[in-house]
Structures are given as structure tokens and as C-alpha cells.
Amino acid sequence: MFTPLVKEKNIELKTFCNDDIIFFGDKVKIRQILDNLISNSIKYSPKNAKVNIKAVREDKLIRVSVEDTGVGISEEDMSKLFNRFSRVDGLKPSSGLGLYIVKKLVESHGGEITVRSEPGKGSIFTFTLPFI
């Protein structure tokens, strides 16, 4: 799904996943979460950037992170990032619903989502899900 844009921008896309991860939940919704986060990372990264997707088991949680070396997000914009219809000024047009929906889907599975970012250096979106 991401191959055309990854090739066009020469993005280095890597995945790291432990073998001991088992999750029972809505596969379609988890895919929607990942698709949105990965798509955003690719879309907001410059050419020749890196995007890493990691999934690890930590005690009773599965921790998934999508890390990029993209444009990053200001502290002010991060505070409203998961709000409905919220958009980061100056970036590519969007509906402002993607991350809002991601947050709701993660929470509906009993998890949490966070973001760490620095303008000009990139972002790390991390969500947790309960391990069954």
C-alpha cells in the first residue's frame, strides 16, 4: 500500500517485531490505526528519510511505535493533535480526523496513544494495547 510513495520519496521503511506478540482484537481497526500512523509518517517526511515501526511486548502490554525523521510537530500543535478536526498549520491539507479516529480506536481496545516530537527532527507515535 505504501510502496509507491516510499519509492518516490526514497524512504527507508523498517519494521521490528517480537515473535511473542499475540493480540486478540479487531484486526481491521488495528490495521486502520497502523495505516494512518505509517501514512502520516511517510507523508510528512522529506525525501531520503527513515520510518521505523516497532512492536514489542512489555509485561501485560503490547507497545507499538511509528518513528520518523520528518518535519516534527511543535509543542503547541501537539496539545491539540488528537482533537477532532484539528490540523497542524502549514502542513499538507487534511480532514483533521485521522489522529482523532486513531485515538478513539486505540482507546476502544483498552490502550493509550502518545506522541513525542521535535520540529525539524521527527516524531514518535506510540500506542499500547493490553496483552492477552
PDB file of C-alpha atoms in Angstrom:
ATOM      1  CA  MET A   1       0.000   0.000   0.000  1.00  0.00           C
ATOM      2  CA  PHE A   2       2.814   2.429   0.845  1.00  0.00           C
ATOM      3  CA  THR A   3       5.261   1.225  -1.812  1.00  0.00           C
ATOM      4  CA  PRO A   4       4.645   3.965  -4.436  1.00  0.00           C
ATOM      5  CA  LEU A   5       5.165   6.855  -2.007  1.00  0.00           C
ATOM      6  CA  VAL A   6       8.074   5.107  -0.256  1.00  0.00           C
ATOM      7  CA  LYS A   7       9.818   4.629  -3.613  1.00  0.00           C
ATOM      8  CA  GLU A   8       9.013   8.142  -4.829  1.00  0.00           C
ATOM      9  CA  LYS A   9      10.476   9.727  -1.680  1.00  0.00           C
ATOM     10  CA  ASN A  10      13.219   7.097  -1.212  1.00  0.00           C
ATOM     11  CA  ILE A  11      12.017   6.452   2.348  1.00  0.00           C
ATOM     12  CA  GLU A  12      13.802   3.743   4.310  1.00  0.00           C
ATOM     13  CA  LEU A  13      10.928   1.809   5.920  1.00  0.00           C
ATOM     14  CA  LYS A  14      11.873  -0.809   8.524  1.00  0.00           C
ATOM     15  CA  THR A  15       9.815  -2.996  10.819  1.00  0.00           C
ATOM     16  CA  PHE A  16      10.880  -4.587  14.082  1.00  0.00           C
ATOM     17  CA  CYS A  17       8.505  -7.039  15.749  1.00  0.00           C
ATOM     18  CA  ASN A  18       8.996  -9.538  18.554  1.00  0.00           C
ATOM     19  CA  ASP A  19       7.759 -13.062  17.889  1.00  0.00           C
ATOM     20  CA  ASP A  20       5.996 -13.341  21.253  1.00  0.00           C
ATOM     21  CA  ILE A  21       3.187 -10.880  20.447  1.00  0.00           C
ATOM     22  CA  ILE A  22      -0.338 -12.238  20.425  1.00  0.00           C
ATOM     23  CA  PHE A  23      -3.289  -9.890  20.354  1.00  0.00           C
ATOM     24  CA  PHE A  24      -6.997 -10.580  20.250  1.00  0.00           C
ATOM     25  CA  GLY A  25      -8.927  -7.633  18.876  1.00  0.00           C
ATOM     26  CA  ASP A  26     -10.435  -6.128  15.781  1.00  0.00           C
ATOM     27  CA  LYS A  27      -7.843  -6.751  13.056  1.00  0.00           C
ATOM     28  CA  VAL A  28      -9.464  -4.219  10.695  1.00  0.00           C
ATOM     29  CA  LYS A  29      -9.335  -1.444  13.298  1.00  0.00           C
ATOM     30  CA  ILE A  30      -5.760  -2.208  14.311  1.00  0.00           C
ATOM     31  CA  ARG A  31      -4.816  -2.088  10.636  1.00  0.00           C
ATOM     32  CA  GLN A  32      -6.588   1.293  10.347  1.00  0.00           C
ATOM     33  CA  ILE A  33      -4.514   2.604  13.267  1.00  0.00           C
ATOM     34  CA  LEU A  34      -1.260   1.417  11.711  1.00  0.00           C
ATOM     35  CA  ASP A  35      -2.194   2.595   8.209  1.00  0.00           C
ATOM     36  CA  ASN A  36      -2.918   6.099   9.463  1.00  0.00           C
ATOM     37  CA  LEU A  37       0.234   6.421  11.567  1.00  0.00           C
ATOM     38  CA  ILE A  38       2.525   4.963   8.887  1.00  0.00           C
ATOM     39  CA  SER A  39       0.880   7.003   6.134  1.00  0.00           C
ATOM     40  CA  ASN A  40       1.324  10.223   8.131  1.00  0.00           C
ATOM     41  CA  SER A  41       4.969   9.411   8.840  1.00  0.00           C
ATOM     42  CA  ILE A  42       5.681   8.888   5.164  1.00  0.00           C
ATOM     43  CA  LYS A  43       3.612  11.865   4.025  1.00  0.00           C
ATOM     44  CA  TYR A  44       5.268  14.327   6.417  1.00  0.00           C
ATOM     45  CA  SER A  45       8.813  13.079   5.882  1.00  0.00           C
ATOM     46  CA  PRO A  46      11.200  14.577   3.344  1.00  0.00           C
ATOM     47  CA  LYS A  47      12.962  12.545   0.678  1.00  0.00           C
ATOM     48  CA  ASN A  48      15.570  10.078   1.925  1.00  0.00           C
ATOM     49  CA  ALA A  49      14.039   9.929   5.403  1.00  0.00           C
ATOM     50  CA  LYS A  50      13.597   6.937   7.710  1.00  0.00           C
ATOM     51  CA  VAL A  51      10.421   5.432   9.160  1.00  0.00           C
ATOM     52  CA  ASN A  52      10.659   2.657  11.755  1.00  0.00           C
ATOM     53  CA  ILE A  53       7.736   0.583  13.000  1.00  0.00           C
ATOM     54  CA  LYS A  54       8.355  -1.369  16.200  1.00  0.00           C
ATOM     55  CA  ALA A  55       6.160  -3.749  18.169  1.00  0.00           C
ATOM     56  CA  VAL A  56       7.321  -5.236  21.467  1.00  0.00           C
ATOM     57  CA  ARG A  57       5.741  -6.994  24.388  1.00  0.00           C
ATOM     58  CA  GLU A  58       6.241  -5.341  27.769  1.00  0.00           C
ATOM     59  CA  ASP A  59       4.699  -7.223  30.678  1.00  0.00           C
ATOM     60  CA  LYS A  60       0.961  -7.068  30.079  1.00  0.00           C
ATOM     61  CA  LEU A  61       1.175  -4.584  27.198  1.00  0.00           C
ATOM     62  CA  ILE A  62       1.993  -4.548  23.537  1.00  0.00           C
ATOM     63  CA  ARG A  63       3.835  -1.321  22.672  1.00  0.00           C
ATOM     64  CA  VAL A  64       3.783  -0.240  19.021  1.00  0.00           C
ATOM     65  CA  SER A  65       5.679   2.806  17.802  1.00  0.00           C
ATOM     66  CA  VAL A  66       5.940   4.556  14.461  1.00  0.00           C
ATOM     67  CA  GLU A  67       9.019   6.778  14.367  1.00  0.00           C
ATOM     68  CA  ASP A  68      10.025   9.112  11.571  1.00  0.00           C
ATOM     69  CA  THR A  69      12.673  11.677  10.740  1.00  0.00           C
ATOM     70  CA  GLY A  70      10.076  14.042   9.300  1.00  0.00           C
ATOM     71  CA  VAL A  71       9.124  17.656   9.895  1.00  0.00           C
ATOM     72  CA  GLY A  72       8.157  17.159  13.533  1.00  0.00           C
ATOM     73  CA  ILE A  73       5.375  18.890  15.457  1.00  0.00           C
ATOM     74  CA  SER A  74       5.530  21.957  17.682  1.00  0.00           C
ATOM     75  CA  GLU A  75       4.603  21.741  21.370  1.00  0.00           C
ATOM     76  CA  GLU A  76       1.565  23.941  20.709  1.00  0.00           C
ATOM     77  CA  ASP A  77       0.298  21.709  17.898  1.00  0.00           C
ATOM     78  CA  MET A  78       0.914  18.511  19.887  1.00  0.00           C
ATOM     79  CA  SER A  79      -1.513  19.670  22.566  1.00  0.00           C
ATOM     80  CA  LYS A  80      -4.395  19.592  20.072  1.00  0.00           C
ATOM     81  CA  LEU A  81      -3.181  16.805  17.793  1.00  0.00           C
ATOM     82  CA  PHE A  82      -5.791  14.207  18.762  1.00  0.00           C
ATOM     83  CA  ASN A  83      -8.716  16.639  18.801  1.00  0.00           C
ATOM     84  CA  ARG A  84     -11.493  16.300  16.275  1.00  0.00           C
ATOM     85  CA  PHE A  85     -10.944  18.440  13.123  1.00  0.00           C
ATOM     86  CA  SER A  86      -7.553  19.568  14.407  1.00  0.00           C
ATOM     87  CA  ARG A  87      -4.904  20.270  11.772  1.00  0.00           C
ATOM     88  CA  VAL A  88      -1.321  21.389  12.017  1.00  0.00           C
ATOM     89  CA  ASP A  89      -0.989  24.750  10.299  1.00  0.00           C
ATOM     90  CA  GLY A  90       1.329  24.904   7.330  1.00  0.00           C
ATOM     91  CA  LEU A  91       1.332  21.185   6.628  1.00  0.00           C
ATOM     92  CA  LYS A  92      -0.396  19.217   3.915  1.00  0.00           C
ATOM     93  CA  PRO A  93      -4.189  19.511   3.775  1.00  0.00           C
ATOM     94  CA  SER A  94      -6.169  17.004   5.804  1.00  0.00           C
ATOM     95  CA  SER A  95      -9.616  16.488   7.280  1.00  0.00           C
ATOM     96  CA  GLY A  96      -8.296  16.714  10.822  1.00  0.00           C
ATOM     97  CA  LEU A  97      -9.964  13.408  11.677  1.00  0.00           C
ATOM     98  CA  GLY A  98      -7.209  10.815  11.194  1.00  0.00           C
ATOM     99  CA  LEU A  99      -5.449  11.051  14.555  1.00  0.00           C
ATOM    100  CA  TYR A 100      -8.749  11.667  16.347  1.00  0.00           C
ATOM    101  CA  ILE A 101     -10.049   8.364  14.932  1.00  0.00           C
ATOM    102  CA  VAL A 102      -6.754   6.621  15.742  1.00  0.00           C
ATOM    103  CA  LYS A 103      -7.041   7.719  19.370  1.00  0.00           C
ATOM    104  CA  LYS A 104     -10.636   6.509  19.630  1.00  0.00           C
ATOM    105  CA  LEU A 105      -9.737   3.133  18.069  1.00  0.00           C
ATOM    106  CA  VAL A 106      -6.768   2.641  20.403  1.00  0.00           C
ATOM    107  CA  GLU A 107      -8.907   3.552  23.430  1.00  0.00           C
ATOM    108  CA  SER A 108     -11.686   1.206  22.286  1.00  0.00           C
ATOM    109  CA  HIS A 109      -9.129  -1.621  22.578  1.00  0.00           C
ATOM    110  CA  GLY A 110      -8.179  -0.563  26.114  1.00  0.00           C
ATOM    111  CA  GLY A 111      -4.973   1.172  25.065  1.00  0.00           C
ATOM    112  CA  GLU A 112      -3.392   4.605  25.066  1.00  0.00           C
ATOM    113  CA  ILE A 113      -1.588   6.682  22.445  1.00  0.00           C
ATOM    114  CA  THR A 114       1.154   9.257  22.945  1.00  0.00           C
ATOM    115  CA  VAL A 115       3.419  11.363  20.770  1.00  0.00           C
ATOM    116  CA  ARG A 116       6.908  12.779  21.197  1.00  0.00           C
ATOM    117  CA  SER A 117       8.166  15.180  18.598  1.00  0.00           C
ATOM    118  CA  GLU A 118      10.692  17.856  17.850  1.00  0.00           C
ATOM    119  CA  PRO A 119      10.273  20.281  14.952  1.00  0.00           C
ATOM    120  CA  GLY A 120      12.773  19.526  12.212  1.00  0.00           C
ATOM    121  CA  LYS A 121      13.779  16.171  13.716  1.00  0.00           C
ATOM    122  CA  GLY A 122      10.711  13.937  13.559  1.00  0.00           C
ATOM    123  CA  SER A 123       8.028  12.287  15.623  1.00  0.00           C
ATOM    124  CA  ILE A 124       7.355   9.077  17.500  1.00  0.00           C
ATOM    125  CA  PHE A 125       3.739   7.962  17.849  1.00  0.00           C
ATOM    126  CA  THR A 126       3.381   5.144  20.370  1.00  0.00           C
ATOM    127  CA  PHE A 127       0.305   3.197  21.309  1.00  0.00           C
ATOM    128  CA  THR A 128      -0.208   0.417  23.786  1.00  0.00           C
ATOM    129  CA  LEU A 129      -2.659  -2.449  23.785  1.00  0.00           C
ATOM    130  CA  PRO A 130      -3.364  -4.950  26.544  1.00  0.00           C
ATOM    131  CA  PHE A 131      -1.591  -8.275  26.051  1.00  0.00           C
ATOM    132  CA  ILE A 132      -3.837 -11.314  26.212  1.00  0.00           C
TER     133      ILE A 132
END
